[in-house]
mmCIF file of C-alpha atoms in Angstrom:
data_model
loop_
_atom_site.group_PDB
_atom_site.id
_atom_site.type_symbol
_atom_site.label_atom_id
_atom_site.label_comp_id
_atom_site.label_asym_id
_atom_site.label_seq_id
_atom_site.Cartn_x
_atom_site.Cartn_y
_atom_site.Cartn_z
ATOM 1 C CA UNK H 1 55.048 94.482 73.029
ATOM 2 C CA UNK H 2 56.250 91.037 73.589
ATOM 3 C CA UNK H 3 57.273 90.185 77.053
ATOM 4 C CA UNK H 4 59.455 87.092 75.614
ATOM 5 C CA UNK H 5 62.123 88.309 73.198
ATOM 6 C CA UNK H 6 62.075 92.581 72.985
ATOM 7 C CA UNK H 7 64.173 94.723 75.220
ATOM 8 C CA UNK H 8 65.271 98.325 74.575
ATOM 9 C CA UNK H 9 66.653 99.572 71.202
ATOM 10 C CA UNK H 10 70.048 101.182 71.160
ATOM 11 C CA UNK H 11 71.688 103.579 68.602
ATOM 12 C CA UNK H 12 73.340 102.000 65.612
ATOM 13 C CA UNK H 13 77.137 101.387 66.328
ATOM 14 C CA UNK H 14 79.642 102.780 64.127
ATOM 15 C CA UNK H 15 80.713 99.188 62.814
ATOM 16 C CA UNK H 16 77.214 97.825 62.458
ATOM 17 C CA UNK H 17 75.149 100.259 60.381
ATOM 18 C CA UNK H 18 75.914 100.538 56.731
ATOM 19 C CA UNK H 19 73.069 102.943 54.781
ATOM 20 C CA UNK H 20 72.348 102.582 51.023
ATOM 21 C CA UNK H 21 72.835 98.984 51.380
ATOM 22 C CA UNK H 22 69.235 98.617 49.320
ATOM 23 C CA UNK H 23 69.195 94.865 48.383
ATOM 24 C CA UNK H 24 69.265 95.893 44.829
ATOM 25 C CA UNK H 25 65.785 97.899 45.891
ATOM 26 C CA UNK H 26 64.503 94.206 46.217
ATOM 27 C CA UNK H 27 61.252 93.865 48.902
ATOM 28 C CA UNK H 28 61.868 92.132 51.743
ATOM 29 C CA UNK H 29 59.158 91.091 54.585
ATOM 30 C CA UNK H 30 59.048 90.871 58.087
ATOM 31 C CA UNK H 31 56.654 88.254 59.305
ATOM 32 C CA UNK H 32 54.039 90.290 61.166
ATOM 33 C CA UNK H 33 51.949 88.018 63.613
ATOM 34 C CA UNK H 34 53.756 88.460 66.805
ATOM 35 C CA UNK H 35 56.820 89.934 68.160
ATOM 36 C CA UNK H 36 59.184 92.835 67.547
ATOM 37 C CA UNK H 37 58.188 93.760 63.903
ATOM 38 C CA UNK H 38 58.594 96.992 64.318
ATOM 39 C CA UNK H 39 62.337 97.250 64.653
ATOM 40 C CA UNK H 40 63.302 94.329 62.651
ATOM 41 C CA UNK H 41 61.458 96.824 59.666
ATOM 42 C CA UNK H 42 63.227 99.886 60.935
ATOM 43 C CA UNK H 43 66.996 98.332 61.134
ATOM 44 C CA UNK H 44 66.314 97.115 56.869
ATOM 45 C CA UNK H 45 64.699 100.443 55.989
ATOM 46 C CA UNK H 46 67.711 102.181 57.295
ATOM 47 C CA UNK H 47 69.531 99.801 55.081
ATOM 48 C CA UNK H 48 68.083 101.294 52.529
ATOM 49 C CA UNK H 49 65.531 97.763 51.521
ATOM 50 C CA UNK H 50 61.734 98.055 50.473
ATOM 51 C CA UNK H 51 60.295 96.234 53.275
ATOM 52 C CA UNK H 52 56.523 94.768 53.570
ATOM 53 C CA UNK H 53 54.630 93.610 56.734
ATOM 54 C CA UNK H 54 53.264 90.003 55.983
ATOM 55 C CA UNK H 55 50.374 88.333 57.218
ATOM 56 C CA UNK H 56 49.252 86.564 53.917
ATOM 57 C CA UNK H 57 49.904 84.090 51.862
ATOM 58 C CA UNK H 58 49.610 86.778 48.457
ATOM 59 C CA UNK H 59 51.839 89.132 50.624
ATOM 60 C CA UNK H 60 54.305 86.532 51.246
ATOM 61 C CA UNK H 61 54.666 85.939 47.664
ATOM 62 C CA UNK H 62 55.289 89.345 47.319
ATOM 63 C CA UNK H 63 58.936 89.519 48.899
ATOM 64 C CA UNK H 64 62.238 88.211 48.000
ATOM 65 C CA UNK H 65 63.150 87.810 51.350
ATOM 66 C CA UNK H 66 62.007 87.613 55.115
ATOM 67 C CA UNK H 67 62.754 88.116 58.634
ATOM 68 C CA UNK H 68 61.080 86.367 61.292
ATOM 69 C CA UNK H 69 61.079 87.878 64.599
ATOM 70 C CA UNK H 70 61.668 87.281 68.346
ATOM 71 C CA UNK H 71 58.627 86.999 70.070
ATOM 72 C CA UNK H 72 56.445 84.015 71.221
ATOM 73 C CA UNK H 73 57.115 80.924 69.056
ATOM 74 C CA UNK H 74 54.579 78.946 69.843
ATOM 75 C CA UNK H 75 52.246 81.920 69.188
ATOM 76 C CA UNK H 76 53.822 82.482 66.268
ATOM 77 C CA UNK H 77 52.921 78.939 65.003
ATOM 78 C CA UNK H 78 49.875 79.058 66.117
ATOM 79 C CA UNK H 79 48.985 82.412 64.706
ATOM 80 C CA UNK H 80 50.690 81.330 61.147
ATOM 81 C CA UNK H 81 48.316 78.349 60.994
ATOM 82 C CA UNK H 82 45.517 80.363 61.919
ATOM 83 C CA UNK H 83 46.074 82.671 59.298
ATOM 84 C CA UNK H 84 46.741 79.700 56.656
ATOM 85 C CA UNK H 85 50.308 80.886 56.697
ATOM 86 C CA UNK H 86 51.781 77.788 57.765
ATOM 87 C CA UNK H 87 52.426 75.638 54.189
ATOM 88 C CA UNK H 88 53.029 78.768 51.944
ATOM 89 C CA UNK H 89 55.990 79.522 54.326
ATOM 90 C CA UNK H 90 57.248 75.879 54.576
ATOM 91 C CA UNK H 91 56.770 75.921 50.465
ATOM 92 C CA UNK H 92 58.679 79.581 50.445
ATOM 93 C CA UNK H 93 61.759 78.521 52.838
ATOM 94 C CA UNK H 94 61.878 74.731 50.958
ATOM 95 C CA UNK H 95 62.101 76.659 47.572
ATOM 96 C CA UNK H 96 65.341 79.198 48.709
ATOM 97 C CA UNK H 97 63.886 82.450 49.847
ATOM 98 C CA UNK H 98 66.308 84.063 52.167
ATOM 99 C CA UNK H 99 65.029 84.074 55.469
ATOM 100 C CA UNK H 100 66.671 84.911 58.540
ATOM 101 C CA UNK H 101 65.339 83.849 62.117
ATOM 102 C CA UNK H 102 65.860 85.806 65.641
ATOM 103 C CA UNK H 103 65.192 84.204 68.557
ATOM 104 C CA UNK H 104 61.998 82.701 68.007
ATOM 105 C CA UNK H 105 62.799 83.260 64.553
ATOM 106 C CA UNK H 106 65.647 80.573 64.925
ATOM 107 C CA UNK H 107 62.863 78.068 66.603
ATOM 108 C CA UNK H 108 60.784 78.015 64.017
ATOM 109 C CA UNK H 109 63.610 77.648 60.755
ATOM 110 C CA UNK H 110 64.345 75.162 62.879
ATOM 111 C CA UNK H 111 64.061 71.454 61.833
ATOM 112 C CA UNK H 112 63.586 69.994 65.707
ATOM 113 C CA UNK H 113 62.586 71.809 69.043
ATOM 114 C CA UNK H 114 63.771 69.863 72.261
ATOM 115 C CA UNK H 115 60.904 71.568 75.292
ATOM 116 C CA UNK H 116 58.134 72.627 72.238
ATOM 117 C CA UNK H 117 55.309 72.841 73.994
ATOM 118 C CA UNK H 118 52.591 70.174 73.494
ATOM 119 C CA UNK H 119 51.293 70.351 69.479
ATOM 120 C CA UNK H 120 54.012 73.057 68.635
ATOM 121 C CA UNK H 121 55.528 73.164 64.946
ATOM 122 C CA UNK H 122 57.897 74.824 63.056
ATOM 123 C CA UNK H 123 58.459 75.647 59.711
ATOM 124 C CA UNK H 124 61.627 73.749 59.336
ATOM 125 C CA UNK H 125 64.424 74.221 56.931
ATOM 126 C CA UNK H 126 67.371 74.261 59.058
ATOM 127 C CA UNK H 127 68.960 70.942 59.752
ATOM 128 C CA UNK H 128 68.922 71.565 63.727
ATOM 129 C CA UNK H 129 67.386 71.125 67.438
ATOM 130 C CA UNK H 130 67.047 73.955 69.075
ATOM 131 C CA UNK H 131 66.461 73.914 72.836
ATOM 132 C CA UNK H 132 63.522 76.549 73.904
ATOM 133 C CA UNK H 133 64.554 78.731 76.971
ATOM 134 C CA UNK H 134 67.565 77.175 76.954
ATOM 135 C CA UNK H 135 68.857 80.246 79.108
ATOM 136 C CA UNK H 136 66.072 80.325 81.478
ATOM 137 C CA UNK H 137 62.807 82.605 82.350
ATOM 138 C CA UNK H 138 62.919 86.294 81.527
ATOM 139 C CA UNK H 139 65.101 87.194 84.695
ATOM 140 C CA UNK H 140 67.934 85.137 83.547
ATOM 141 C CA UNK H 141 68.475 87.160 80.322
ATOM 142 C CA UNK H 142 71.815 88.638 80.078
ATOM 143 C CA UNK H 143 74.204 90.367 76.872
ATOM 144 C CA UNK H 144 77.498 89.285 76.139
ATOM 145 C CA UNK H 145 80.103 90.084 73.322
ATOM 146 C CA UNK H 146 80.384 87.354 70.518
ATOM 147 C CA UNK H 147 83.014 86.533 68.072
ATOM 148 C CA UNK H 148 81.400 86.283 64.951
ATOM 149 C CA UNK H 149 84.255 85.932 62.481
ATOM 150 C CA UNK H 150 82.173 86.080 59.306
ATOM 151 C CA UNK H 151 81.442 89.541 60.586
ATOM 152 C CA UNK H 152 84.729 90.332 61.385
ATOM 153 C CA UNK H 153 85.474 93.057 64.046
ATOM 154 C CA UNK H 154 84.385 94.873 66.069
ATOM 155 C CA UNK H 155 82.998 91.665 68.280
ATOM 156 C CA UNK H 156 78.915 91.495 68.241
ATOM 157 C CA UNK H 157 76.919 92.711 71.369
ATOM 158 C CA UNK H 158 74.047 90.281 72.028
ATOM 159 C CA UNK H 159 71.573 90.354 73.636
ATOM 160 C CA UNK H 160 69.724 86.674 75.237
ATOM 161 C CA UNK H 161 65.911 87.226 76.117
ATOM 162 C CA UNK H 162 64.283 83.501 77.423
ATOM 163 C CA UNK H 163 66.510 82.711 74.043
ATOM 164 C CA UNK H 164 66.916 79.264 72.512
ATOM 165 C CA UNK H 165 70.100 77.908 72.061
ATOM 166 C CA UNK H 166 71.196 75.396 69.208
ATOM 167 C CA UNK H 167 72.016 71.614 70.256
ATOM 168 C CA UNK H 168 72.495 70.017 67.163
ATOM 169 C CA UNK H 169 73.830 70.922 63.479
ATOM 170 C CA UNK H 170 73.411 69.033 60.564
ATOM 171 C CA UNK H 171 76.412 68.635 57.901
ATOM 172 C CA UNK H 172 75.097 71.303 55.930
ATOM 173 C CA UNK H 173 75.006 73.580 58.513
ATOM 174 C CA UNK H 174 77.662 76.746 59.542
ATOM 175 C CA UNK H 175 77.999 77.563 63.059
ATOM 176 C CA UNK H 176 78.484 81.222 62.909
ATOM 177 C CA UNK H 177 79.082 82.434 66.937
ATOM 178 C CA UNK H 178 79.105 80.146 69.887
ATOM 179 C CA UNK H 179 79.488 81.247 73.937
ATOM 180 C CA UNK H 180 82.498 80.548 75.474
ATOM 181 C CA UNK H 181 81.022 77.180 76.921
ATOM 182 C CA UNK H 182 81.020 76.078 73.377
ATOM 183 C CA UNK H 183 76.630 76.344 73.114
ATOM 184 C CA UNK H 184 76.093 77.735 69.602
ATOM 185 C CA UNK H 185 73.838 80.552 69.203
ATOM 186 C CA UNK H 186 74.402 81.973 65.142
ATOM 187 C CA UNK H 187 73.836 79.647 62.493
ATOM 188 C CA UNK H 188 73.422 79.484 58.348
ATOM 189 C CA UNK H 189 72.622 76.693 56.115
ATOM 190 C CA UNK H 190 72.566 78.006 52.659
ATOM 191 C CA UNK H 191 69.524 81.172 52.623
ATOM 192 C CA UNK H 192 68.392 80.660 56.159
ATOM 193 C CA UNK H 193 70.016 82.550 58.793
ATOM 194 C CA UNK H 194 69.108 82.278 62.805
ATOM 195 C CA UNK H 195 69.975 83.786 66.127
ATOM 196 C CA UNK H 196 69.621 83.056 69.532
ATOM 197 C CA UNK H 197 69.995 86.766 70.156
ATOM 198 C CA UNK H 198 68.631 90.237 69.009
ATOM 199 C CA UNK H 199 70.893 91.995 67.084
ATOM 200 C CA UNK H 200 67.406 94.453 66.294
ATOM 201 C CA UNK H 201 67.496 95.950 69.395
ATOM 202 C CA UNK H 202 71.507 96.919 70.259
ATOM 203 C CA UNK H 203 72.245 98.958 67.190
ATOM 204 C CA UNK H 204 74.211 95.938 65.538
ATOM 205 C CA UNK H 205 73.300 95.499 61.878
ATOM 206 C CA UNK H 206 75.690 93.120 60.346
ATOM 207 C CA UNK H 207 73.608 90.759 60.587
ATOM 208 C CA UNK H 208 70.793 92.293 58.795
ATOM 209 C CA UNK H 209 73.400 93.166 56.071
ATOM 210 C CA UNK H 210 74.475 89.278 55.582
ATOM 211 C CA UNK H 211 71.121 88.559 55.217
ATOM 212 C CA UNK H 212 70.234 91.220 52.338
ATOM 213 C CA UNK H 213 73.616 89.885 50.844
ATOM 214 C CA UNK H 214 71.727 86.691 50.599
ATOM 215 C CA UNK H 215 68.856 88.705 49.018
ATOM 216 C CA UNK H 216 70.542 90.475 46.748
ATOM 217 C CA UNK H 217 72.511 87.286 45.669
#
């Protein structure tokens, strides 16, 4: 268990869980060197999506789409070049596979990290800065409702664990939510899609649904 981005996992609300959603039965991966895998691949199967753990480059090309999870970024980089995962998932996310980005997730789809530590990379693809910790250490996480209005209602419940927050957006990018201080924290660029927060672990699947939409599309 991660002590950076995991808390405790909550029955699906009414609103967010949609069964038989299925992605057209199309396979989607969870990226599985670090962080909460496990309920990132329970929220899609209950969506009704084939879902693969990936490690490899062969089961990388496997998928149609992937989630990468909170966690550790900087582990996760370093564990993705370790693994020679590194340039097949820059090549994947350059060439339009869906991917959507929690937390660390959303630091490593991201373009430019403002307090990376020293050598850190990402894999890029979204046209953004993130900040790392932008909330804080571990004690400062907190939950909060969010207006998300390409969800629609009910608002989201989200939860902010040491989470990044996004600085900077590039034309091509959509601000999806944003705190009340204005500090956005849900964003989409074309197939990418990246939170600050952990939708895996309230119950809320929406956006686990928008990004299946994406896979299915």
């Amino acid at each position: 268990m991660s002590p950076t981005c995991r808390r405790r996992t909550a029955s699906p609300n009414v609103a967010g869980k949609t069964t038989g959603i299925a992605a057209g039965r199309r396979r989607v991966g969870v990226l599985a060197l670090q962080g909460d895998v496990r309920e990132h691949a329970q929220v899609l199967t209950s969506l009704g999506a084939e879902v693969s753990l990936v490690r490899r480059p062969e089961e990388l090309a496997a998928v149609d789409g992937l989630v990468i999870p909170g966690g550790e970024s900087s582990v996760i980089d370093k564990l993705a070049r370790a693994f020679g995962m590194q340039e097949p998932l820059r090549d994947a996310i350059a060439g339009g596979l869906p991917v959507y980005g929690t937390c660390a997730g959303l630091i490593l789809l991201a373009d430019r990290i403002t307090d990376a530590i020293s050598g850190q990379q990402s894999f890029g693809g979204l046209d953004v800065t993130v900040r790392r910790n932008a909330f804080g250490s571990q004690v400062d996480s907190f939950e909060t409702d969010l207006e998300v209005p390409v969800l629609g209602a009910p608002p989201v419940h989200a939860v902010f664990i040491r989470a990044p927050v996004v600085e900077t957006v590039g034309a091509a990018v959509e601000p999806l939510a944003a705190l009340p201080d204005g500090r956005v924290v849900a964003v989409r660029q074309g197939n990418l899609l990246g939170t600050s927060f952990h939708p895996e672990v309230t119950g809320e699947y929406r956006f686990h649904r928008l990004f299946l939409e994406s896979v299915r599309g």
